[in-house]
mmCIF file with all atom_site columns, C-alpha atoms in Angstrom:
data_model
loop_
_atom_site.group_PDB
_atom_site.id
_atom_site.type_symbol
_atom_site.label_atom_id
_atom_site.label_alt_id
_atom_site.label_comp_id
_atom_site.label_asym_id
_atom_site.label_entity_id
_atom_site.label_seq_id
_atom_site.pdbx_PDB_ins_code
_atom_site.Cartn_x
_atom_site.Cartn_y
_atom_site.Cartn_z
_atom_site.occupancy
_atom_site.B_iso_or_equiv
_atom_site.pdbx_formal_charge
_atom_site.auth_seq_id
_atom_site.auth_comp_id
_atom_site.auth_asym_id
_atom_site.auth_atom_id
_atom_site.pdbx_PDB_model_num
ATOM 1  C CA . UNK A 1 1  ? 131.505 86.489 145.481 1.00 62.00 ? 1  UNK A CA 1
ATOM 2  C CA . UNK A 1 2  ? 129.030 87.692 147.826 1.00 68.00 ? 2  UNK A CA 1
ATOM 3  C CA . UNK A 1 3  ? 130.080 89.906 150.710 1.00 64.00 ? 3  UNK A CA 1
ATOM 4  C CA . UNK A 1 4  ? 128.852 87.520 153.456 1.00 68.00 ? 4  UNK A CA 1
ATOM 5  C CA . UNK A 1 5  ? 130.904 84.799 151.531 1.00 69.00 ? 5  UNK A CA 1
ATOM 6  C CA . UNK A 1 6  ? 134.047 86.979 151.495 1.00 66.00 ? 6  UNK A CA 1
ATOM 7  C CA . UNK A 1 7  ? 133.439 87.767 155.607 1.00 68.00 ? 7  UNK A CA 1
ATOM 8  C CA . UNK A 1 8  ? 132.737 83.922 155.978 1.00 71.00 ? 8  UNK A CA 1
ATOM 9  C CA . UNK A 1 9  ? 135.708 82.981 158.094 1.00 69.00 ? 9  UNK A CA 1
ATOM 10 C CA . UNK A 1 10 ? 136.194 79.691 156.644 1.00 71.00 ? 10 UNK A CA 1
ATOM 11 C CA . UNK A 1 11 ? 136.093 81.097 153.480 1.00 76.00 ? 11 UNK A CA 1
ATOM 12 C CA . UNK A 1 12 ? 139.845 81.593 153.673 1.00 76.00 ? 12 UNK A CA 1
ATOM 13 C CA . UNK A 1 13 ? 143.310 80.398 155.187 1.00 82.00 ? 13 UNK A CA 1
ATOM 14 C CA . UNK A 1 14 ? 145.990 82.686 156.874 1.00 80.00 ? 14 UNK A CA 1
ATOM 15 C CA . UNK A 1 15 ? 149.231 82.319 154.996 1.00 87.00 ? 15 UNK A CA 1
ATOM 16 C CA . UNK A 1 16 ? 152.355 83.666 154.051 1.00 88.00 ? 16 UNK A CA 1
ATOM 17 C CA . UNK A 1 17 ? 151.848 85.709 150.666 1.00 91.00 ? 17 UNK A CA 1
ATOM 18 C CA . UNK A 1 18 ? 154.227 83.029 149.311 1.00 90.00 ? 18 UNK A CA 1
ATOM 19 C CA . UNK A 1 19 ? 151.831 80.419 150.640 1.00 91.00 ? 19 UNK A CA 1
ATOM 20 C CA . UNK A 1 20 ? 149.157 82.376 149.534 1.00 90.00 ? 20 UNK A CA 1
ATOM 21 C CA . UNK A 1 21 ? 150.318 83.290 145.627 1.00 91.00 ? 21 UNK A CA 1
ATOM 22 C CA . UNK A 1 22 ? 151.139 79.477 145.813 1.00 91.00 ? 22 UNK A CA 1
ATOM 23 C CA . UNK A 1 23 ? 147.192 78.397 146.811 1.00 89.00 ? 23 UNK A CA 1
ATOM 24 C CA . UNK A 1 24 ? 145.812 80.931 144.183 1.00 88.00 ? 24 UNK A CA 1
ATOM 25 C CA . UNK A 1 25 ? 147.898 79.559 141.767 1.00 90.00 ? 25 UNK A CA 1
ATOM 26 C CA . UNK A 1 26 ? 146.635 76.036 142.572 1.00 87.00 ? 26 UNK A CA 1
ATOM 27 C CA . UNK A 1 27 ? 150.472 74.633 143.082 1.00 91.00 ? 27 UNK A CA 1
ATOM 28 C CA . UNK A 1 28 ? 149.861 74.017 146.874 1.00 90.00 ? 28 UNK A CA 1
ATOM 29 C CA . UNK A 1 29 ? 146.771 72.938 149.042 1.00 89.00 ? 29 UNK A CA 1
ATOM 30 C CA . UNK A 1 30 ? 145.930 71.194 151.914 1.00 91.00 ? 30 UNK A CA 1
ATOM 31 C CA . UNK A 1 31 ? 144.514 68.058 152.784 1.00 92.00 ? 31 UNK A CA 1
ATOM 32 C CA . UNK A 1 32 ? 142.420 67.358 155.741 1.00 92.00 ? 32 UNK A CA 1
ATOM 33 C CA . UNK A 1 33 ? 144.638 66.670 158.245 1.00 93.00 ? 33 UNK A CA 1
ATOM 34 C CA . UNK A 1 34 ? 146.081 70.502 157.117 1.00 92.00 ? 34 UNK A CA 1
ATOM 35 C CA . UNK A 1 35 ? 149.133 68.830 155.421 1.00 92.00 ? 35 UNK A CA 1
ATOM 36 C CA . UNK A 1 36 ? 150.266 70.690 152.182 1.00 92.00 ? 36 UNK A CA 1
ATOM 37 C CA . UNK A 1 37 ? 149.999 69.124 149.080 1.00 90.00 ? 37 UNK A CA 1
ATOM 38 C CA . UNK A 1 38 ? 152.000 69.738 146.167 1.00 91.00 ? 38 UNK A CA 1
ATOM 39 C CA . UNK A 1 39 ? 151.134 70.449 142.405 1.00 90.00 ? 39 UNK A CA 1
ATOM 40 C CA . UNK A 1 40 ? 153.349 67.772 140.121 1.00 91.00 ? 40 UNK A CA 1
ATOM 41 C CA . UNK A 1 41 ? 154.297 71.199 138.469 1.00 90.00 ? 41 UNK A CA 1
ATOM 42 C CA . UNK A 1 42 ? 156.584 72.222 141.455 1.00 90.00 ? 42 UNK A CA 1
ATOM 43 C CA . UNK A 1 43 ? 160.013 71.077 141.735 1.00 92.00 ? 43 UNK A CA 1
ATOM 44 C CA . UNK A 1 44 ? 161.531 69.200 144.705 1.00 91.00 ? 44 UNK A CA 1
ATOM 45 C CA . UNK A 1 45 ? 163.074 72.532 145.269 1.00 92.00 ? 45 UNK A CA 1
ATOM 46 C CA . UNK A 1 46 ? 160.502 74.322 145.415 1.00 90.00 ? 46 UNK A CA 1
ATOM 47 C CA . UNK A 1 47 ? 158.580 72.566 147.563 1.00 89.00 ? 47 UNK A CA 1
ATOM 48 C CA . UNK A 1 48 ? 161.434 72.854 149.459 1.00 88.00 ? 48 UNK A CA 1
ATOM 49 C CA . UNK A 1 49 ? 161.619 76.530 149.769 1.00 88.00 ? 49 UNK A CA 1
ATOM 50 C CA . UNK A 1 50 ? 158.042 76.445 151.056 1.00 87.00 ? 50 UNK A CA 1
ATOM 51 C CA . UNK A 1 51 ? 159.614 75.374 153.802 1.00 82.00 ? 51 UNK A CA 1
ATOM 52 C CA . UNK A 1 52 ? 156.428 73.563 155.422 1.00 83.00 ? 52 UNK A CA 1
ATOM 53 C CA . UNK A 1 53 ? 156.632 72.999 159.617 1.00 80.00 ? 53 UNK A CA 1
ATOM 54 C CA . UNK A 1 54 ? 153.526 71.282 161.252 1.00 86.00 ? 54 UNK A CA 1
ATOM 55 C CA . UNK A 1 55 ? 149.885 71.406 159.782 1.00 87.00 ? 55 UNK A CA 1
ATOM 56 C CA . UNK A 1 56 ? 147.581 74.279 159.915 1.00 88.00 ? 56 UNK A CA 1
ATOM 57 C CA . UNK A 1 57 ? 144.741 74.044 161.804 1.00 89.00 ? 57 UNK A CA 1
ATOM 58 C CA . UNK A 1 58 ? 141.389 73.016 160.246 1.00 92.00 ? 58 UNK A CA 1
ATOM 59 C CA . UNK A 1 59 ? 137.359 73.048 160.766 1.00 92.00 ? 59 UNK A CA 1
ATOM 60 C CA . UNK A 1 60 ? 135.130 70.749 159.495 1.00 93.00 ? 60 UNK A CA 1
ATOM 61 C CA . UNK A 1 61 ? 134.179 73.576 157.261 1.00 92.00 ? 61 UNK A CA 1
ATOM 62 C CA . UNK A 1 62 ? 137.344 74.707 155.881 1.00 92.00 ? 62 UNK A CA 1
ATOM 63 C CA . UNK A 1 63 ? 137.709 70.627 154.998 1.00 93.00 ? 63 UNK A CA 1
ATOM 64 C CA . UNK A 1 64 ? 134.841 70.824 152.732 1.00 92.00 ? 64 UNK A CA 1
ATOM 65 C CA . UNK A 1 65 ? 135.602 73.862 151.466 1.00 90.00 ? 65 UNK A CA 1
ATOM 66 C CA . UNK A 1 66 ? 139.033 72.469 150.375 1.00 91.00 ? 66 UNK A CA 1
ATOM 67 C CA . UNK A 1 67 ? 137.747 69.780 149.296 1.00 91.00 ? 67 UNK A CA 1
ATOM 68 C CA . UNK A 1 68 ? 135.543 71.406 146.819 1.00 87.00 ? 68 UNK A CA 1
ATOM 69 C CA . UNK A 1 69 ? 138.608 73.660 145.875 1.00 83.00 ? 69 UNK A CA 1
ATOM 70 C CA . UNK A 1 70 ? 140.629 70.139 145.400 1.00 84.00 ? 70 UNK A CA 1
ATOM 71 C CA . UNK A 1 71 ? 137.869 68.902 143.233 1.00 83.00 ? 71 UNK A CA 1
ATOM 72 C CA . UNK A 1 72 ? 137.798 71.910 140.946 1.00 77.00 ? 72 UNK A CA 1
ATOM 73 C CA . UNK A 1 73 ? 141.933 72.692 140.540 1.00 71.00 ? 73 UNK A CA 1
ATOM 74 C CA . UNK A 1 74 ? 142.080 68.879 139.277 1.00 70.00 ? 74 UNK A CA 1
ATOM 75 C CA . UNK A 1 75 ? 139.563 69.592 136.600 1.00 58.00 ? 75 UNK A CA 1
ATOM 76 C CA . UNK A 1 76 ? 141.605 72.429 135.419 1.00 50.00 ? 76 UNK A CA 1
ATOM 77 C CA . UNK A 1 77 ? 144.660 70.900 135.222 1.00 49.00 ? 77 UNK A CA 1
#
């Protein structure tokens, strides 16, 4: 990664470091709106424990970005 794509501010989301071990591991993103969504792979429990509140706030670019990072964790999985 380039260092004007790691200063890019919507190259990046401020979480938790349990929200954020949870993005990296692709088990939890967002959707547009900033609603979480869950891997399959996570247990109602989990989830649970995430303990989710309202939705984050979003830019048009941080939605594309997402949805690129959407795109590529379902062709891993």
């Amino acid at each position: 990664m380039s260092s004007g794509e790691r200063l890019n501010v919507h190259n990046g989301l401020l979480l938790s470091a349990l929200w954020d071990a949870a993005f990296d591991r692709g088990l939890v993103t967002f959707d547009d709106e900033g609603k979480p969504e869950f891997s399959s792979s996570l247990s109602e429990q989990a989830c649970a424990e995430l303990r989710w509140n309202s939705p984050i706030w979003l830019t048009d670019e941080h939605r594309r970005r997402l949805a690129h990072y959407r795109e590529r964790s379902r062709g891993l999985s």
